[in-house]
Coordinates of C-alpha atoms and ligand atoms in Angstrom, one line a residue:
M1 CA 116.0 -6.4 40.5
P2 CA 117.7 -8.1 37.5
H3 CA 118.5 -5.0 34.6
R4 CA 116.5 -5.0 32.3
A5 CA 116.7 -4.2 28.4
P6 CA 114.3 -3.3 25.9
E7 CA 114.7 -6.2 24.0
N8 CA 114.4 -9.0 27.1
E9 CA 110.3 -7.8 25.9
L10 CA 111.5 -9.4 23.2
F11 CA 113.1 -11.8 24.7
S12 CA 110.4 -14.4 25.4
D13 CA 108.5 -14.6 22.4
H14 CA 111.7 -15.1 20.1
I15 CA 111.9 -19.0 23.2
G16 CA 108.5 -19.1 22.1
Q17 CA 109.4 -19.0 17.6
L18 CA 112.7 -21.1 18.9
R19 CA 111.0 -23.2 19.9
R20 CA 108.8 -24.1 17.6
I21 CA 111.7 -24.7 15.1
F22 CA 112.7 -26.9 16.6
A23 CA 110.0 -28.6 18.1
E24 CA 108.6 -29.0 14.2
A25 CA 112.6 -30.0 12.8
V26 CA 112.8 -32.4 15.3
E27 CA 109.8 -34.0 14.6
A28 CA 110.0 -34.1 10.8
C29 CA 113.6 -35.4 11.2
G30 CA 112.9 -38.2 13.8
Y31 CA 114.4 -37.5 17.1
D32 CA 113.7 -36.1 20.7
S33 CA 115.9 -33.7 21.5
V34 CA 119.2 -32.0 20.6
V35 CA 121.9 -31.6 22.8
I36 CA 124.2 -27.9 21.9
A37 CA 127.4 -27.3 22.9
A38 CA 129.2 -23.6 23.5
G39 CA 132.3 -25.2 22.9
Q40 CA 135.8 -25.5 24.5
Q41 CA 138.6 -23.1 24.9
R42 CA 141.2 -24.0 22.5
Y43 CA 145.1 -23.6 23.2
R44 CA 147.4 -22.4 20.9
F45 CA 149.8 -25.3 19.0
L46 CA 152.6 -26.7 22.5
D47 CA 151.5 -23.6 24.8
D48 CA 149.1 -22.8 27.5
Q49 CA 147.6 -20.0 25.8
P50 CA 144.2 -19.9 24.6
Y51 CA 142.5 -18.6 21.0
P52 CA 140.6 -16.4 22.1
F53 CA 137.0 -18.1 22.0
A54 CA 134.0 -18.2 20.0
V55 CA 130.4 -19.5 21.6
N56 CA 128.4 -22.0 18.7
P57 CA 126.2 -19.8 17.3
H58 CA 123.3 -22.5 17.7
F59 CA 124.2 -22.3 21.3
Q60 CA 123.6 -18.0 21.1
W61 CA 120.5 -18.6 19.2
W62 CA 119.0 -19.3 22.1
A63 CA 121.0 -18.3 25.2
P64 CA 122.3 -14.4 24.6
V65 CA 126.5 -15.0 26.0
D66 CA 129.3 -16.3 24.9
N67 CA 131.4 -16.4 27.5
A68 CA 130.7 -19.9 28.3
P69 CA 133.0 -22.4 27.0
G70 CA 131.6 -26.2 28.4
S71 CA 128.1 -24.8 28.6
F72 CA 125.2 -26.8 26.9
L73 CA 121.7 -26.7 26.2
H74 CA 119.6 -29.2 26.2
I75 CA 116.3 -29.6 24.0
E76 CA 113.5 -31.1 24.4
A77 CA 109.5 -30.0 22.8
G78 CA 106.9 -29.1 25.4
S79 CA 109.5 -29.0 27.8
A80 CA 111.3 -25.3 28.6
P81 CA 114.3 -25.5 27.0
S82 CA 117.4 -26.4 29.6
L83 CA 120.6 -24.4 30.1
W84 CA 124.0 -26.4 31.6
F85 CA 125.6 -23.4 32.8
H86 CA 129.3 -24.5 32.8
Q87 CA 130.8 -22.4 36.3
P88 CA 134.6 -23.7 36.7
E89 CA 136.1 -23.5 39.9
D90 CA 139.0 -21.9 39.0
Y91 CA 141.5 -19.4 40.9
W92 CA 143.6 -19.0 38.2
H93 CA 141.1 -17.4 36.4
K94 CA 137.6 -15.5 36.7
P95 CA 134.7 -17.9 35.9
P96 CA 132.2 -17.1 33.8
E97 CA 129.5 -15.3 35.9
M98 CA 126.1 -16.8 36.0
P99 CA 123.6 -14.2 34.0
N100 CA 122.1 -12.4 35.7
D101 CA 118.9 -10.9 33.5
A102 CA 115.5 -11.2 33.0
W103 CA 115.8 -13.5 30.0
L104 CA 117.4 -16.5 32.8
A105 CA 113.5 -16.8 33.3
E106 CA 113.2 -18.7 30.5
F107 CA 115.3 -21.7 30.5
N108 CA 116.2 -24.9 33.4
V109 CA 119.5 -23.2 34.6
S110 CA 122.0 -26.2 36.8
V111 CA 125.1 -24.9 36.9
I112 CA 128.1 -28.2 36.5
R113 CA 131.5 -27.7 37.2
H114 CA 133.5 -29.8 34.3
P115 CA 132.5 -30.0 31.2
S116 CA 133.0 -33.5 31.7
E117 CA 129.1 -33.2 34.2
A118 CA 127.0 -33.1 31.5
K119 CA 127.6 -36.6 30.1
A120 CA 125.6 -37.2 32.6
L121 CA 122.3 -34.9 32.5
V122 CA 122.2 -36.0 28.4
P123 CA 118.9 -38.3 27.9
A124 CA 118.7 -41.7 25.6
G125 CA 118.6 -40.6 21.6
A126 CA 119.9 -36.9 22.3
V127 CA 121.2 -35.5 18.7
F128 CA 124.3 -33.2 19.2
I129 CA 125.0 -30.0 18.0
G130 CA 128.5 -28.3 18.2
E131 CA 131.9 -29.0 17.8
S132 CA 132.5 -32.4 18.0
F133 CA 135.7 -33.2 21.2
P134 CA 138.3 -36.0 22.4
G135 CA 135.3 -38.8 24.5
I136 CA 131.9 -37.6 21.9
E137 CA 131.5 -41.2 21.4
D138 CA 131.3 -42.2 24.7
W139 CA 127.8 -40.0 25.1
G140 CA 125.8 -41.5 24.2
F141 CA 124.5 -39.2 21.0
R142 CA 122.3 -40.4 18.3
E143 CA 123.6 -38.2 15.4
I144 CA 126.3 -35.7 15.4
N145 CA 125.5 -32.1 13.8
P146 CA 122.9 -34.5 11.8
S147 CA 122.7 -32.3 8.0
A148 CA 118.3 -32.9 7.9
L149 CA 118.4 -31.0 11.2
M150 CA 120.7 -28.6 10.8
D151 CA 119.9 -27.8 7.0
R152 CA 116.7 -26.8 8.7
L153 CA 117.7 -24.8 11.3
H154 CA 119.9 -22.8 8.9
W155 CA 117.0 -22.2 6.7
A156 CA 114.9 -21.1 9.9
R157 CA 118.0 -18.6 10.8
A158 CA 117.7 -16.4 7.5
V159 CA 114.4 -14.6 9.3
K160 CA 115.4 -12.8 12.3
T161 CA 113.0 -13.0 15.0
P162 CA 111.8 -8.9 16.4
Y163 CA 114.0 -9.5 19.3
E164 CA 116.7 -10.2 16.8
L165 CA 116.3 -7.4 14.6
E166 CA 116.1 -5.1 18.2
C167 CA 119.9 -6.7 18.9
M168 CA 120.9 -5.7 15.5
R169 CA 119.7 -2.3 15.6
I170 CA 121.9 -1.8 18.2
A171 CA 125.0 -3.3 17.0
A172 CA 123.8 -0.8 14.0
R173 CA 124.3 2.0 16.4
R174 CA 127.2 0.4 18.0
G175 CA 129.0 0.2 14.7
A176 CA 128.1 3.8 13.5
R177 CA 129.1 5.9 16.5
A178 CA 132.3 3.9 15.9
H179 CA 132.5 4.5 12.8
V180 CA 132.0 8.1 12.7
A181 CA 135.1 8.0 15.5
A182 CA 137.3 6.4 12.9
A183 CA 136.3 8.9 9.8
A184 CA 137.4 11.5 12.8
A185 CA 140.6 9.7 13.1
F186 CA 141.5 10.1 9.6
H187 CA 140.9 13.7 9.2
R188 CA 142.9 14.5 12.1
G189 CA 146.0 12.4 10.2
A190 CA 145.8 9.4 12.2
S191 CA 147.8 6.2 11.1
E192 CA 145.7 2.8 10.5
Y193 CA 146.9 1.8 13.7
G194 CA 145.2 4.6 15.5
I195 CA 141.9 4.8 13.3
H196 CA 141.7 1.0 14.3
L197 CA 142.2 2.0 18.2
A198 CA 140.0 4.6 18.0
Y199 CA 137.3 2.6 16.6
L200 CA 137.7 -0.2 18.8
A201 CA 137.0 2.4 22.2
A202 CA 134.3 3.8 20.9
A203 CA 132.2 0.9 19.6
G204 CA 133.2 -0.4 23.0
H205 CA 134.7 -4.0 21.6
T206 CA 137.8 -5.8 22.3
E207 CA 139.5 -6.7 19.4
A208 CA 138.0 -10.6 19.7
G209 CA 134.4 -9.1 20.5
L210 CA 134.6 -8.0 16.7
P211 CA 132.7 -9.3 14.5
Y212 CA 135.2 -9.7 11.5
P213 CA 138.1 -8.6 11.6
N214 CA 138.5 -4.5 10.8
I215 CA 139.5 -3.6 7.6
I216 CA 141.5 -0.1 8.1
A217 CA 142.5 0.7 4.5
L218 CA 144.2 4.2 3.7
N219 CA 145.2 5.4 -0.5
E220 CA 146.3 1.5 -2.2
G221 CA 145.1 -0.4 0.6
A222 CA 141.7 0.0 0.0
A223 CA 141.8 -2.5 -3.5
I224 CA 142.8 -5.0 -1.1
L225 CA 139.4 -6.7 -0.6
H226 CA 140.6 -8.2 3.0
Y227 CA 143.5 -5.9 4.0
T228 CA 143.9 -6.4 8.1
E229 CA 147.3 -5.1 7.7
L230 CA 147.4 -1.6 10.1
Q231 CA 150.8 0.0 8.8
H232 CA 151.7 2.2 12.2
Q233 CA 152.7 4.6 9.8
S234 CA 151.0 7.5 8.3
P235 CA 151.7 8.0 4.9
A236 CA 153.1 11.2 3.6
E237 CA 150.2 11.8 1.1
R238 CA 146.8 10.7 3.1
R239 CA 144.2 10.5 -0.6
S240 CA 141.5 8.1 0.7
F241 CA 140.2 5.3 3.7
L242 CA 138.0 2.7 3.3
I243 CA 136.6 0.8 6.5
D244 CA 135.1 -2.1 6.5
A245 CA 134.3 -3.0 10.9
G246 CA 131.2 -3.8 12.7
A247 CA 129.9 -4.6 16.6
Q248 CA 127.6 -7.3 18.0
Y249 CA 125.2 -6.8 20.5
R250 CA 123.7 -10.2 22.0
G251 CA 126.1 -12.1 19.6
Y252 CA 124.4 -9.7 16.4
A253 CA 126.1 -8.1 14.1
C254 CA 126.4 -5.2 12.1
D255 CA 128.9 -4.9 8.5
I256 CA 129.4 -1.7 7.4
T257 CA 131.5 0.1 5.3
R258 CA 132.5 3.4 4.2
T259 CA 134.9 5.4 2.7
H260 CA 136.0 8.2 3.0
A261 CA 138.3 10.9 1.2
A262 CA 141.2 13.5 2.7
A263 CA 140.0 16.0 0.1
P264 CA 136.7 16.5 -1.3
G265 CA 135.8 16.7 -5.2
G266 CA 137.8 15.8 -8.4
R267 CA 137.7 12.0 -9.7
F268 CA 137.7 10.3 -6.8
G269 CA 135.1 12.2 -5.1
A270 CA 132.9 12.2 -8.2
L271 CA 133.1 8.5 -7.7
M272 CA 132.0 8.0 -4.8
N273 CA 129.3 10.0 -5.2
A274 CA 128.0 7.8 -7.6
M275 CA 128.8 4.7 -5.9
E276 CA 126.6 6.6 -3.3
S277 CA 123.9 7.0 -5.3
A278 CA 124.2 3.4 -6.5
E279 CA 124.5 1.8 -3.0
L280 CA 121.0 3.4 -2.1
A281 CA 118.6 2.4 -5.4
L282 CA 121.0 -1.3 -4.3
C283 CA 119.3 -1.4 -0.8
A284 CA 115.8 -0.2 -2.4
L285 CA 115.7 -3.3 -4.1
V286 CA 115.9 -5.3 -0.4
K287 CA 112.0 -6.7 -0.2
A288 CA 110.3 -9.9 0.7
G289 CA 110.2 -11.7 -2.8
T290 CA 112.9 -10.5 -4.2
H291 CA 116.1 -13.6 -5.8
Y292 CA 118.7 -11.7 -4.3
P293 CA 120.9 -12.6 -7.6
D294 CA 118.8 -10.1 -8.8
I295 CA 120.1 -7.4 -6.5
H296 CA 123.4 -8.5 -7.6
A297 CA 122.8 -8.9 -11.7
A298 CA 121.6 -5.2 -10.9
A299 CA 125.1 -4.2 -8.9
H300 CA 126.3 -5.1 -11.9
Q301 CA 124.6 -2.7 -14.0
Q302 CA 124.9 0.0 -11.6
V303 CA 128.9 -0.6 -11.7
A304 CA 128.9 -0.3 -15.9
E305 CA 127.0 2.6 -15.3
I306 CA 129.3 4.0 -12.8
L307 CA 132.4 3.2 -15.5
V308 CA 131.3 4.2 -18.3
G309 CA 129.6 8.2 -16.5
E310 CA 133.2 8.6 -15.0
G311 CA 135.2 8.1 -18.2
I312 CA 136.6 4.8 -16.7
V313 CA 135.6 2.5 -19.4
T314 CA 135.1 3.6 -23.2
C315 CA 132.8 0.7 -23.8
S316 CA 129.2 1.0 -23.9
V317 CA 127.3 -0.5 -20.6
E318 CA 126.0 -3.7 -22.3
T319 CA 129.0 -4.3 -22.9
A320 CA 131.4 -3.4 -20.2
V321 CA 128.3 -6.1 -18.0
D322 CA 128.7 -8.7 -21.1
S323 CA 132.1 -9.4 -21.1
G324 CA 132.7 -9.7 -17.5
L325 CA 134.1 -6.1 -17.3
T326 CA 132.6 -5.3 -14.3
S327 CA 134.1 -8.0 -12.4
T328 CA 137.1 -6.4 -13.3
F329 CA 136.6 -3.7 -10.9
F330 CA 133.5 -5.4 -9.0
P331 CA 134.5 -9.0 -8.0
H332 CA 132.6 -9.7 -5.2
G333 CA 129.2 -11.0 -4.2
I334 CA 127.0 -7.5 -4.0
G335 CA 126.6 -8.9 -0.2
H336 CA 125.4 -11.7 2.0
L337 CA 122.6 -12.7 5.2
L338 CA 124.0 -11.4 8.4
G339 CA 122.6 -12.0 11.9
L340 CA 124.7 -14.5 14.2
Q341 CA 128.0 -14.7 11.8
V342 CA 129.0 -12.0 9.7
H343 CA 128.4 -14.0 6.8
D344 CA 125.5 -15.8 8.6
I345 CA 124.6 -19.4 7.3
G346 CA 122.7 -21.1 4.6
G347 CA 123.2 -18.6 1.9
H348 CA 123.6 -20.6 -0.7
Q349 CA 120.7 -23.2 0.3
A350 CA 117.8 -24.5 -1.4
G351 CA 115.3 -25.3 1.0
P352 CA 114.9 -26.3 4.7
G353 CA 114.4 -29.7 3.3
G354 CA 118.3 -29.8 2.0
G355 CA 119.9 -29.5 -1.6
T356 CA 122.1 -26.5 -2.6
N357 CA 121.8 -23.2 -4.6
P358 CA 124.7 -22.6 -6.5
P359 CA 126.2 -19.4 -7.7
P360 CA 126.4 -19.3 -11.1
S361 CA 130.7 -19.6 -12.3
A362 CA 130.8 -16.0 -13.6
H363 CA 130.2 -14.6 -9.9
R364 CA 131.1 -17.5 -7.6
Y365 CA 131.3 -15.4 -4.8
L366 CA 128.4 -14.6 -4.8
R367 CA 127.0 -16.2 -1.0
L368 CA 123.6 -15.5 -1.4
T369 CA 121.8 -17.1 -3.8
R370 CA 117.9 -16.8 -2.5
T371 CA 114.7 -15.2 -2.5
L372 CA 114.1 -13.1 0.0
E373 CA 111.1 -13.4 3.5
A374 CA 110.5 -10.6 5.6
G375 CA 112.9 -10.7 8.2
T376 CA 115.7 -11.2 6.0
V377 CA 119.3 -9.2 6.9
V378 CA 121.3 -9.4 4.0
T379 CA 124.3 -6.4 3.7
I380 CA 124.8 -4.1 0.1
E381 CA 128.3 -3.9 -0.7
P382 CA 128.6 -2.2 -4.1
G383 CA 132.7 -1.2 -5.0
I384 CA 134.7 -0.5 -7.9
Y385 CA 138.0 -1.5 -6.8
F386 CA 141.7 -0.9 -8.9
I387 CA 143.5 -4.5 -8.5
D388 CA 146.4 -4.8 -10.5
L389 CA 146.0 -8.7 -10.7
L390 CA 142.7 -9.0 -12.2
L391 CA 143.5 -4.9 -14.8
N392 CA 146.4 -7.6 -15.8
E393 CA 144.0 -9.9 -16.2
A394 CA 141.7 -8.6 -18.7
Q395 CA 144.6 -7.3 -19.8
R396 CA 145.7 -10.5 -21.2
D397 CA 142.6 -11.1 -22.2
G398 CA 141.4 -8.5 -24.7
R399 CA 138.5 -6.7 -22.0
G400 CA 141.6 -4.1 -21.8
R401 CA 140.9 -2.5 -25.1
D402 CA 137.9 -1.2 -23.0
I403 CA 139.1 0.7 -20.1
A404 CA 140.3 4.0 -20.0
W405 CA 143.9 3.7 -18.8
D406 CA 144.3 7.0 -17.4
A407 CA 141.6 7.4 -16.3
V408 CA 142.2 3.8 -13.9
A409 CA 145.9 5.6 -13.4
E410 CA 144.9 8.6 -11.7
L411 CA 142.3 6.4 -9.1
K412 CA 144.3 3.4 -8.6
P413 CA 146.8 5.4 -5.6
F414 CA 143.0 6.4 -4.2
G415 CA 142.9 2.8 -4.3
G416 CA 139.2 1.9 -4.2
V417 CA 135.3 2.5 -2.8
R418 CA 133.6 0.4 -1.2
I419 CA 129.3 1.5 0.9
E420 CA 128.1 -1.0 2.6
D421 CA 124.5 -1.3 4.6
D422 CA 122.4 -4.3 6.5
V423 CA 119.0 -3.6 5.1
V424 CA 115.9 -5.5 7.1
A425 CA 113.5 -7.5 3.9
T426 CA 109.8 -6.8 4.9
T427 CA 106.8 -6.9 3.0
G428 CA 106.9 -2.7 2.0
A429 CA 110.2 -0.3 2.2
P430 CA 113.2 -2.1 3.0
E431 CA 114.7 -1.6 7.3
N432 CA 118.1 0.0 6.5
L433 CA 119.1 -0.5 9.9
T434 CA 123.4 1.6 9.1
R435 CA 122.1 4.9 7.4
D436 CA 119.1 5.0 10.8
A437 CA 122.0 4.3 13.0
F438 CA 123.9 6.9 11.6
A439 CA 121.1 9.2 11.5
E440 CA 120.7 9.3 14.7
F441 CA 123.6 8.7 16.0
S442 CA 124.6 12.2 14.0
A443 CA 121.2 14.0 14.9
A444 CA 122.3 12.8 19.2
Ligands
LIG1 N1 133.3 -7.8 6.5 C1 133.3 -8.9 5.6 C2 132.0 -8.7 4.6 O1 131.9 -7.5 4.4 O2 131.1 -9.7 3.4
MN2 MN1 129.8 -7.9 3.8
MN3 MN1 131.7 -5.6 5.2

């Protein structure tokens, strides 16, 4: 009997929706059919050692397999999609196993023993989606990654099907379980490296299976936004712990950040509590019809209120926002699209037919400028950090006169605070995948 996971019941509808999306996009662009490559195994320079294989997200949108180098899909309106599954005859490595799940019933499946065997299967006039490879010009593709088609598909990817949402709920539970294990390891006195291992074990992931490298930072390391050092030694004094770590299920990611204090109370404890309230208020703004940059603007307002309320700046809330002082402490965007990629593609698209809406120059790291639709999944991740480079810049350009430097000196050894949840926009109340997962896990 094939394994039947609950999401398999939804998979058939998901494929039906993808077939509709592709049929419309292909027709609008005047194409006949599409070949999607999973991708090729890549090797280190001058070496026979492979990099971890990362599947083309367009391939995984259709087929929930991640170990499929050299495989292809063929999509044509009016027929079931074809999967040309690459299964080499190899005694050096374990060849990818032919999947045995119910989802396979949605595909016409053929086995190829070498990726080049797919060439004979490519119909005339097909366009190609994927990473190019040597010799592709002889395969007869009409176009490679044509932007008119890619724009339409990337636009559509932002709205998740019920199947995709179910995968993301499972990923969120996996991430929440691992975050609880990591917090316990922190409170036991583990080093960054030790916490990382506890996280992986609880998530059931290898490093290569994570949707992005874990950020596991003790003390001042929390001020480095993409800190991936993993110190093996525990610091003599343990003050704070910021963890930004995800998990995935069938390629769908969760992206979760939590900040912990070694001891409750104090100025840092108050900052954490204030950030928790602000983050929840921002999550409540995730709704169909909301222009996402408005949430980013609301986040700057919230950050300013915290900075004033906690005595970190001496000016008014209005001045902190207008002078850009909030960006000294909160220098990144409020979040991004989430899905098959942790920073899911298409965040700056103006519409399915092309064009971009770049973020304003003062907020150039904002990854999402679209208006949310029901089924869009985004992160909400406000933070306040004590980053020397940005504090020095504020001091140089005069904004430093509004900074309470004694408060900054007290908080700098803690690095900073960030809280990040994954939230689904609906026409009603937002669905907070992360909070739901933590609640389910702690109730179990
Ligand atoms: N973990 C990367 C991010 O939060 O965007
Ligand atoms: Mn994120
Ligand atoms: Mn994150």
